[in-house]
Amino acid sequence: MEGVPSRLTPVAWTACAYLTGRPPTHEKGGTMTDFAINSAGPRTFFLSGELDMSTAPLMETAIAPALAMGGPVTLDLSDLAFIDSSGVGSIVRSLRALPSGCIVLHGVRSAAQRVIQIMGVDQASANLHVIPCAVPV
């Protein structure tokens, strides 16, 4: 897989949904949702693209086996271009499904951090750890 370090294992969850049925354009209605998740072991996942209502179920399904084992589970969000309240909600649902341990959100960029803070998720649970991204874009 191009652009993915060789130590990562694709979890086989990639979504590319053309909302208009055609490839994306710069015209109105030419939007596309793009999401991928790769694993670097049983409890570490790298998310990229957009985590929203159309892709959140993919993330939940991909990390379910790791959640069943208990935490910590690490979600690296440094390549996530977009997250909305549905995406954050899926992380909260995953946290609730975790029988023990915690979820670590690593590499959280400022836009994602704002959504997480607005929703109050970062303060809602002692089992969710948000680590901001220190690498400039």
mmCIF file with all atom_site columns, N, CA and C in Angstrom, residues 22-82:
data_model
loop_
_atom_site.group_PDB
_atom_site.id
_atom_site.type_symbol
_atom_site.label_atom_id
_atom_site.label_alt_id
_atom_site.label_comp_id
_atom_site.label_asym_id
_atom_site.label_entity_id
_atom_site.label_seq_id
_atom_site.pdbx_PDB_ins_code
_atom_site.Cartn_x
_atom_site.Cartn_y
_atom_site.Cartn_z
_atom_site.occupancy
_atom_site.B_iso_or_equiv
_atom_site.pdbx_formal_charge
_atom_site.auth_seq_id
_atom_site.auth_comp_id
_atom_site.auth_asym_id
_atom_site.auth_atom_id
_atom_site.pdbx_PDB_model_num
ATOM 1   N N  . ARG A 1 22 ? -20.455 9.873  -9.016 1.00 0.00 ? 22 ARG A N  1
ATOM 2   C CA . ARG A 1 22 ? -19.387 10.233 -9.965 1.00 0.00 ? 22 ARG A CA 1
ATOM 3   C C  . ARG A 1 22 ? -18.152 10.618 -9.164 1.00 0.00 ? 22 ARG A C  1
ATOM 4   N N  . PRO A 1 23 ? -16.987 10.562 -9.794 1.00 0.00 ? 23 PRO A N  1
ATOM 5   C CA . PRO A 1 23 ? -15.786 11.023 -9.087 1.00 0.00 ? 23 PRO A CA 1
ATOM 6   C C  . PRO A 1 23 ? -15.944 12.473 -8.639 1.00 0.00 ? 23 PRO A C  1
ATOM 7   N N  . PRO A 1 24 ? -15.231 12.880 -7.586 1.00 0.00 ? 24 PRO A N  1
ATOM 8   C CA . PRO A 1 24 ? -15.387 14.230 -7.058 1.00 0.00 ? 24 PRO A CA 1
ATOM 9   C C  . PRO A 1 24 ? -14.918 15.298 -8.041 1.00 0.00 ? 24 PRO A C  1
ATOM 10  N N  . THR A 1 25 ? -15.606 16.413 -7.978 1.00 0.00 ? 25 THR A N  1
ATOM 11  C CA . THR A 1 25 ? -15.225 17.580 -8.767 1.00 0.00 ? 25 THR A CA 1
ATOM 12  C C  . THR A 1 25 ? -15.259 18.778 -7.837 1.00 0.00 ? 25 THR A C  1
ATOM 13  N N  . HIS A 1 26 ? -14.878 19.924 -8.355 1.00 0.00 ? 26 HIS A N  1
ATOM 14  C CA . HIS A 1 26 ? -14.961 21.134 -7.546 1.00 0.00 ? 26 HIS A CA 1
ATOM 15  C C  . HIS A 1 26 ? -16.326 21.776 -7.659 1.00 0.00 ? 26 HIS A C  1
ATOM 16  N N  . GLU A 1 27 ? -17.214 21.137 -8.389 1.00 0.00 ? 27 GLU A N  1
ATOM 17  C CA . GLU A 1 27 ? -18.570 21.667 -8.542 1.00 0.00 ? 27 GLU A CA 1
ATOM 18  C C  . GLU A 1 27 ? -19.397 21.299 -7.324 1.00 0.00 ? 27 GLU A C  1
ATOM 19  N N  . LYS A 1 28 ? -20.490 22.035 -7.144 1.00 0.00 ? 28 LYS A N  1
ATOM 20  C CA . LYS A 1 28 ? -21.403 21.755 -6.048 1.00 0.00 ? 28 LYS A CA 1
ATOM 21  C C  . LYS A 1 28 ? -21.932 20.327 -6.188 1.00 0.00 ? 28 LYS A C  1
ATOM 22  N N  . GLY A 1 29 ? -21.937 19.587 -5.090 1.00 0.00 ? 29 GLY A N  1
ATOM 23  C CA . GLY A 1 29 ? -22.429 18.217 -5.106 1.00 0.00 ? 29 GLY A CA 1
ATOM 24  C C  . GLY A 1 29 ? -21.362 17.200 -5.475 1.00 0.00 ? 29 GLY A C  1
ATOM 25  N N  . GLY A 1 30 ? -20.135 17.620 -5.708 1.00 0.00 ? 30 GLY A N  1
ATOM 26  C CA . GLY A 1 30 ? -19.084 16.707 -6.108 1.00 0.00 ? 30 GLY A CA 1
ATOM 27  C C  . GLY A 1 30 ? -18.225 16.265 -4.941 1.00 0.00 ? 30 GLY A C  1
ATOM 28  N N  . THR A 1 31 ? -18.802 16.125 -3.754 1.00 0.00 ? 31 THR A N  1
ATOM 29  C CA . THR A 1 31 ? -18.030 15.785 -2.565 1.00 0.00 ? 31 THR A CA 1
ATOM 30  C C  . THR A 1 31 ? -17.787 14.284 -2.484 1.00 0.00 ? 31 THR A C  1
ATOM 31  N N  . MET A 1 32 ? -16.793 13.924 -1.719 1.00 0.00 ? 32 MET A N  1
ATOM 32  C CA . MET A 1 32 ? -16.437 12.529 -1.549 1.00 0.00 ? 32 MET A CA 1
ATOM 33  C C  . MET A 1 32 ? -16.022 12.301 -0.112 1.00 0.00 ? 32 MET A C  1
ATOM 34  N N  . THR A 1 33 ? -16.387 11.159 0.423  1.00 0.00 ? 33 THR A N  1
ATOM 35  C CA . THR A 1 33 ? -15.934 10.769 1.742  1.00 0.00 ? 33 THR A CA 1
ATOM 36  C C  . THR A 1 33 ? -14.856 9.723  1.556  1.00 0.00 ? 33 THR A C  1
ATOM 37  N N  . ASP A 1 34 ? -13.720 9.916  2.206  1.00 0.00 ? 34 ASP A N  1
ATOM 38  C CA . ASP A 1 34 ? -12.577 9.041  2.060  1.00 0.00 ? 34 ASP A CA 1
ATOM 39  C C  . ASP A 1 34 ? -12.063 8.695  3.451  1.00 0.00 ? 34 ASP A C  1
ATOM 40  N N  . PHE A 1 35 ? -11.877 7.408  3.743  1.00 0.00 ? 35 PHE A N  1
ATOM 41  C CA . PHE A 1 35 ? -11.455 6.987  5.074  1.00 0.00 ? 35 PHE A CA 1
ATOM 42  C C  . PHE A 1 35 ? -10.655 5.698  4.954  1.00 0.00 ? 35 PHE A C  1
ATOM 43  N N  . ALA A 1 36 ? -9.598  5.594  5.738  1.00 0.00 ? 36 ALA A N  1
ATOM 44  C CA . ALA A 1 36 ? -8.826  4.354  5.816  1.00 0.00 ? 36 ALA A CA 1
ATOM 45  C C  . ALA A 1 36 ? -8.360  4.154  7.244  1.00 0.00 ? 36 ALA A C  1
ATOM 46  N N  . ILE A 1 37 ? -8.223  2.896  7.627  1.00 0.00 ? 37 ILE A N  1
ATOM 47  C CA . ILE A 1 37 ? -7.705  2.568  8.951  1.00 0.00 ? 37 ILE A CA 1
ATOM 48  C C  . ILE A 1 37 ? -6.719  1.415  8.785  1.00 0.00 ? 37 ILE A C  1
ATOM 49  N N  . ASN A 1 38 ? -5.541  1.594  9.359  1.00 0.00 ? 38 ASN A N  1
ATOM 50  C CA . ASN A 1 38 ? -4.487  0.579  9.312  1.00 0.00 ? 38 ASN A CA 1
ATOM 51  C C  . ASN A 1 38 ? -4.069  0.259  10.732 1.00 0.00 ? 38 ASN A C  1
ATOM 52  N N  . SER A 1 39 ? -3.547  -0.940 10.919 1.00 0.00 ? 39 SER A N  1
ATOM 53  C CA . SER A 1 39 ? -3.156  -1.384 12.246 1.00 0.00 ? 39 SER A CA 1
ATOM 54  C C  . SER A 1 39 ? -1.658  -1.631 12.308 1.00 0.00 ? 39 SER A C  1
ATOM 55  N N  . ALA A 1 40 ? -1.075  -1.292 13.462 1.00 0.00 ? 40 ALA A N  1
ATOM 56  C CA . ALA A 1 40 ? 0.336   -1.592 13.729 1.00 0.00 ? 40 ALA A CA 1
ATOM 57  C C  . ALA A 1 40 ? 0.410   -2.509 14.935 1.00 0.00 ? 40 ALA A C  1
ATOM 58  N N  . GLY A 1 41 ? -0.433  -3.505 14.941 1.00 0.00 ? 41 GLY A N  1
ATOM 59  C CA . GLY A 1 41 ? -0.519  -4.425 16.073 1.00 0.00 ? 41 GLY A CA 1
ATOM 60  C C  . GLY A 1 41 ? -1.970  -4.546 16.497 1.00 0.00 ? 41 GLY A C  1
ATOM 61  N N  . PRO A 1 42 ? -2.217  -5.373 17.480 1.00 0.00 ? 42 PRO A N  1
ATOM 62  C CA . PRO A 1 42 ? -3.606  -5.651 17.844 1.00 0.00 ? 42 PRO A CA 1
ATOM 63  C C  . PRO A 1 42 ? -4.361  -4.487 18.486 1.00 0.00 ? 42 PRO A C  1
ATOM 64  N N  . ARG A 1 43 ? -3.652  -3.476 18.985 1.00 0.00 ? 43 ARG A N  1
ATOM 65  C CA . ARG A 1 43 ? -4.334  -2.398 19.704 1.00 0.00 ? 43 ARG A CA 1
ATOM 66  C C  . ARG A 1 43 ? -3.932  -0.999 19.258 1.00 0.00 ? 43 ARG A C  1
ATOM 67  N N  . THR A 1 44 ? -3.283  -0.877 18.107 1.00 0.00 ? 44 THR A N  1
ATOM 68  C CA . THR A 1 44 ? -2.860  0.430  17.603 1.00 0.00 ? 44 THR A CA 1
ATOM 69  C C  . THR A 1 44 ? -3.373  0.607  16.184 1.00 0.00 ? 44 THR A C  1
ATOM 70  N N  . PHE A 1 45 ? -4.104  1.708  15.979 1.00 0.00 ? 45 PHE A N  1
ATOM 71  C CA . PHE A 1 45 ? -4.741  1.960  14.684 1.00 0.00 ? 45 PHE A CA 1
ATOM 72  C C  . PHE A 1 45 ? -4.411  3.365  14.194 1.00 0.00 ? 45 PHE A C  1
ATOM 73  N N  . PHE A 1 46 ? -4.191  3.476  12.900 1.00 0.00 ? 46 PHE A N  1
ATOM 74  C CA . PHE A 1 46 ? -3.897  4.751  12.250 1.00 0.00 ? 46 PHE A CA 1
ATOM 75  C C  . PHE A 1 46 ? -5.073  5.096  11.346 1.00 0.00 ? 46 PHE A C  1
ATOM 76  N N  . LEU A 1 47 ? -5.764  6.199  11.661 1.00 0.00 ? 47 LEU A N  1
ATOM 77  C CA . LEU A 1 47 ? -6.918  6.633  10.881 1.00 0.00 ? 47 LEU A CA 1
ATOM 78  C C  . LEU A 1 47 ? -6.497  7.738  9.939  1.00 0.00 ? 47 LEU A C  1
ATOM 79  N N  . SER A 1 48 ? -7.046  7.721  8.727  1.00 0.00 ? 48 SER A N  1
ATOM 80  C CA . SER A 1 48 ? -6.775  8.803  7.782  1.00 0.00 ? 48 SER A CA 1
ATOM 81  C C  . SER A 1 48 ? -8.043  9.102  7.001  1.00 0.00 ? 48 SER A C  1
ATOM 82  N N  . GLY A 1 49 ? -8.115  10.325 6.500  1.00 0.00 ? 49 GLY A N  1
ATOM 83  C CA . GLY A 1 49 ? -9.284  10.742 5.734  1.00 0.00 ? 49 GLY A CA 1
ATOM 84  C C  . GLY A 1 49 ? -10.298 11.434 6.610  1.00 0.00 ? 49 GLY A C  1
ATOM 85  N N  . GLU A 1 50 ? -11.560 11.047 6.451  1.00 0.00 ? 50 GLU A N  1
ATOM 86  C CA . GLU A 1 50 ? -12.663 11.701 7.154  1.00 0.00 ? 50 GLU A CA 1
ATOM 87  C C  . GLU A 1 50 ? -13.434 10.699 8.000  1.00 0.00 ? 50 GLU A C  1
ATOM 88  N N  . LEU A 1 51 ? -13.551 11.003 9.289  1.00 0.00 ? 51 LEU A N  1
ATOM 89  C CA . LEU A 1 51 ? -14.341 10.177 10.200 1.00 0.00 ? 51 LEU A CA 1
ATOM 90  C C  . LEU A 1 51 ? -15.635 10.925 10.480 1.00 0.00 ? 51 LEU A C  1
ATOM 91  N N  . ASP A 1 52 ? -16.696 10.464 9.833  1.00 0.00 ? 52 ASP A N  1
ATOM 92  C CA . ASP A 1 52 ? -17.996 11.120 9.956  1.00 0.00 ? 52 ASP A CA 1
ATOM 93  C C  . ASP A 1 52 ? -19.080 10.052 10.006 1.00 0.00 ? 52 ASP A C  1
ATOM 94  N N  . MET A 1 53 ? -20.332 10.457 9.820  1.00 0.00 ? 53 MET A N  1
ATOM 95  C CA . MET A 1 53 ? -21.423 9.500  9.990  1.00 0.00 ? 53 MET A CA 1
ATOM 96  C C  . MET A 1 53 ? -21.381 8.362  8.973  1.00 0.00 ? 53 MET A C  1
ATOM 97  N N  . SER A 1 54 ? -20.773 8.588  7.817  1.00 0.00 ? 54 SER A N  1
ATOM 98  C CA . SER A 1 54 ? -20.718 7.517  6.823  1.00 0.00 ? 54 SER A CA 1
ATOM 99  C C  . SER A 1 54 ? -19.557 6.550  7.053  1.00 0.00 ? 54 SER A C  1
ATOM 100 N N  . THR A 1 55 ? -18.536 6.965  7.774  1.00 0.00 ? 55 THR A N  1
ATOM 101 C CA . THR A 1 55 ? -17.369 6.107  7.974  1.00 0.00 ? 55 THR A CA 1
ATOM 102 C C  . THR A 1 55 ? -17.204 5.620  9.411  1.00 0.00 ? 55 THR A C  1
ATOM 103 N N  . ALA A 1 56 ? -17.903 6.226  10.365 1.00 0.00 ? 56 ALA A N  1
ATOM 104 C CA . ALA A 1 56 ? -17.776 5.836  11.772 1.00 0.00 ? 56 ALA A CA 1
ATOM 105 C C  . ALA A 1 56 ? -18.075 4.345  11.991 1.00 0.00 ? 56 ALA A C  1
ATOM 106 N N  . PRO A 1 57 ? -19.100 3.777  11.341 1.00 0.00 ? 57 PRO A N  1
ATOM 107 C CA . PRO A 1 57 ? -19.337 2.338  11.531 1.00 0.00 ? 57 PRO A CA 1
ATOM 108 C C  . PRO A 1 57 ? -18.158 1.472  11.079 1.00 0.00 ? 57 PRO A C  1
ATOM 109 N N  . LEU A 1 58 ? -17.426 1.911  10.062 1.00 0.00 ? 58 LEU A N  1
ATOM 110 C CA . LEU A 1 58 ? -16.247 1.168  9.618  1.00 0.00 ? 58 LEU A CA 1
ATOM 111 C C  . LEU A 1 58 ? -15.180 1.143  10.703 1.00 0.00 ? 58 LEU A C  1
ATOM 112 N N  . MET A 1 59 ? -14.967 2.300  11.343 1.00 0.00 ? 59 MET A N  1
ATOM 113 C CA . MET A 1 59 ? -13.977 2.360  12.409 1.00 0.00 ? 59 MET A CA 1
ATOM 114 C C  . MET A 1 59 ? -14.394 1.465  13.569 1.00 0.00 ? 59 MET A C  1
ATOM 115 N N  . GLU A 1 60 ? -15.656 1.545  13.956 1.00 0.00 ? 60 GLU A N  1
ATOM 116 C CA . GLU A 1 60 ? -16.130 0.748  15.082 1.00 0.00 ? 60 GLU A CA 1
ATOM 117 C C  . GLU A 1 60 ? -15.961 -0.745 14.811 1.00 0.00 ? 60 GLU A C  1
ATOM 118 N N  . THR A 1 61 ? -16.265 -1.167 13.591 1.00 0.00 ? 61 THR A N  1
ATOM 119 C CA . THR A 1 61 ? -16.123 -2.578 13.226 1.00 0.00 ? 61 THR A CA 1
ATOM 120 C C  . THR A 1 61 ? -14.658 -2.988 13.218 1.00 0.00 ? 61 THR A C  1
ATOM 121 N N  . ALA A 1 62 ? -13.793 -2.134 12.690 1.00 0.00 ? 62 ALA A N  1
ATOM 122 C CA . ALA A 1 62 ? -12.370 -2.460 12.582 1.00 0.00 ? 62 ALA A CA 1
ATOM 123 C C  . ALA A 1 62 ? -11.698 -2.593 13.945 1.00 0.00 ? 62 ALA A C  1
ATOM 124 N N  . ILE A 1 63 ? -12.094 -1.771 14.912 1.00 0.00 ? 63 ILE A N  1
ATOM 125 C CA . ILE A 1 63 ? -11.416 -1.808 16.215 1.00 0.00 ? 63 ILE A CA 1
ATOM 126 C C  . ILE A 1 63 ? -12.131 -2.699 17.232 1.00 0.00 ? 63 ILE A C  1
ATOM 127 N N  . ALA A 1 64 ? -13.282 -3.259 16.880 1.00 0.00 ? 64 ALA A N  1
ATOM 128 C CA . ALA A 1 64 ? -14.057 -4.083 17.819 1.00 0.00 ? 64 ALA A CA 1
ATOM 129 C C  . ALA A 1 64 ? -13.245 -5.229 18.426 1.00 0.00 ? 64 ALA A C  1
ATOM 130 N N  . PRO A 1 65 ? -12.443 -5.976 17.646 1.00 0.00 ? 65 PRO A N  1
ATOM 131 C CA . PRO A 1 65 ? -11.657 -7.052 18.273 1.00 0.00 ? 65 PRO A CA 1
ATOM 132 C C  . PRO A 1 65 ? -10.660 -6.527 19.317 1.00 0.00 ? 65 PRO A C  1
ATOM 133 N N  . ALA A 1 66 ? -10.062 -5.373 19.063 1.00 0.00 ? 66 ALA A N  1
ATOM 134 C CA . ALA A 1 66 ? -9.131  -4.780 20.029 1.00 0.00 ? 66 ALA A CA 1
ATOM 135 C C  . ALA A 1 66 ? -9.877  -4.358 21.295 1.00 0.00 ? 66 ALA A C  1
ATOM 136 N N  . LEU A 1 67 ? -11.062 -3.798 21.125 1.00 0.00 ? 67 LEU A N  1
ATOM 137 C CA . LEU A 1 67 ? -11.860 -3.383 22.285 1.00 0.00 ? 67 LEU A CA 1
ATOM 138 C C  . LEU A 1 67 ? -12.229 -4.583 23.142 1.00 0.00 ? 67 LEU A C  1
ATOM 139 N N  . ALA A 1 68 ? -12.557 -5.695 22.493 1.00 0.00 ? 68 ALA A N  1
ATOM 140 C CA . ALA A 1 68 ? -12.950 -6.899 23.230 1.00 0.00 ? 68 ALA A CA 1
ATOM 141 C C  . ALA A 1 68 ? -11.816 -7.418 24.104 1.00 0.00 ? 68 ALA A C  1
ATOM 142 N N  . MET A 1 69 ? -10.564 -7.186 23.689 1.00 0.00 ? 69 MET A N  1
ATOM 143 C CA . MET A 1 69 ? -9.397  -7.609 24.481 1.00 0.00 ? 69 MET A CA 1
ATOM 144 C C  . MET A 1 69 ? -9.155  -6.692 25.678 1.00 0.00 ? 69 MET A C  1
ATOM 145 N N  . GLY A 1 70 ? -9.729  -5.510 25.672 1.00 0.00 ? 70 GLY A N  1
ATOM 146 C CA . GLY A 1 70 ? -9.468  -4.538 26.723 1.00 0.00 ? 70 GLY A CA 1
ATOM 147 C C  . GLY A 1 70 ? -8.356  -3.605 26.298 1.00 0.00 ? 70 GLY A C  1
ATOM 148 N N  . GLY A 1 71 ? -8.225  -2.516 27.025 1.00 0.00 ? 71 GLY A N  1
ATOM 149 C CA . GLY A 1 71 ? -7.276  -1.481 26.629 1.00 0.00 ? 71 GLY A CA 1
ATOM 150 C C  . GLY A 1 71 ? -5.900  -1.691 27.180 1.00 0.00 ? 71 GLY A C  1
ATOM 151 N N  . PRO A 1 72 ? -5.000  -0.816 26.851 1.00 0.00 ? 72 PRO A N  1
ATOM 152 C CA . PRO A 1 72 ? -5.239  0.414  26.096 1.00 0.00 ? 72 PRO A CA 1
ATOM 153 C C  . PRO A 1 72 ? -5.342  0.152  24.593 1.00 0.00 ? 72 PRO A C  1
ATOM 154 N N  . VAL A 1 73 ? -6.166  0.964  23.943 1.00 0.00 ? 73 VAL A N  1
ATOM 155 C CA . VAL A 1 73 ? -6.306  0.965  22.490 1.00 0.00 ? 73 VAL A CA 1
ATOM 156 C C  . VAL A 1 73 ? -5.898  2.358  22.029 1.00 0.00 ? 73 VAL A C  1
ATOM 157 N N  . THR A 1 74 ? -4.973  2.424  21.080 1.00 0.00 ? 74 THR A N  1
ATOM 158 C CA . THR A 1 74 ? -4.491  3.707  20.583 1.00 0.00 ? 74 THR A CA 1
ATOM 159 C C  . THR A 1 74 ? -5.040  3.971  19.194 1.00 0.00 ? 74 THR A C  1
ATOM 160 N N  . LEU A 1 75 ? -5.632  5.151  19.020 1.00 0.00 ? 75 LEU A N  1
ATOM 161 C CA . LEU A 1 75 ? -6.104  5.617  17.719 1.00 0.00 ? 75 LEU A CA 1
ATOM 162 C C  . LEU A 1 75 ? -5.258  6.820  17.342 1.00 0.00 ? 75 LEU A C  1
ATOM 163 N N  . ASP A 1 76 ? -4.427  6.668  16.332 1.00 0.00 ? 76 ASP A N  1
ATOM 164 C CA . ASP A 1 76 ? -3.606  7.781  15.868 1.00 0.00 ? 76 ASP A CA 1
ATOM 165 C C  . ASP A 1 76 ? -4.424  8.578  14.860 1.00 0.00 ? 76 ASP A C  1
ATOM 166 N N  . LEU A 1 77 ? -4.700  9.834  15.179 1.00 0.00 ? 77 LEU A N  1
ATOM 167 C CA . LEU A 1 77 ? -5.547  10.694 14.343 1.00 0.00 ? 77 LEU A CA 1
ATOM 168 C C  . LEU A 1 77 ? -4.737  11.720 13.554 1.00 0.00 ? 77 LEU A C  1
ATOM 169 N N  . SER A 1 78 ? -3.422  11.585 13.532 1.00 0.00 ? 78 SER A N  1
ATOM 170 C CA . SER A 1 78 ? -2.584  12.617 12.920 1.00 0.00 ? 78 SER A CA 1
ATOM 171 C C  . SER A 1 78 ? -2.830  12.790 11.422 1.00 0.00 ? 78 SER A C  1
ATOM 172 N N  . ASP A 1 79 ? -3.327  11.769 10.737 1.00 0.00 ? 79 ASP A N  1
ATOM 173 C CA . ASP A 1 79 ? -3.635  11.886 9.307  1.00 0.00 ? 79 ASP A CA 1
ATOM 174 C C  . ASP A 1 79 ? -5.125  12.044 9.043  1.00 0.00 ? 79 ASP A C  1
ATOM 175 N N  . LEU A 1 80 ? -5.892  12.274 10.087 1.00 0.00 ? 80 LEU A N  1
ATOM 176 C CA . LEU A 1 80 ? -7.327  12.482 9.925  1.00 0.00 ? 80 LEU A CA 1
ATOM 177 C C  . LEU A 1 80 ? -7.563  13.906 9.438  1.00 0.00 ? 80 LEU A C  1
ATOM 178 N N  . ALA A 1 81 ? -8.184  14.042 8.275  1.00 0.00 ? 81 ALA A N  1
ATOM 179 C CA . ALA A 1 81 ? -8.426  15.358 7.688  1.00 0.00 ? 81 ALA A CA 1
ATOM 180 C C  . ALA A 1 81 ? -9.669  16.022 8.262  1.00 0.00 ? 81 ALA A C  1
ATOM 181 N N  . PHE A 1 82 ? -10.620 15.209 8.761  1.00 0.00 ? 82 PHE A N  1
ATOM 182 C CA . PHE A 1 82 ? -11.892 15.755 9.220  1.00 0.00 ? 82 PHE A CA 1
ATOM 183 C C  . PHE A 1 82 ? -12.514 14.783 10.203 1.00 0.00 ? 82 PHE A C  1
#
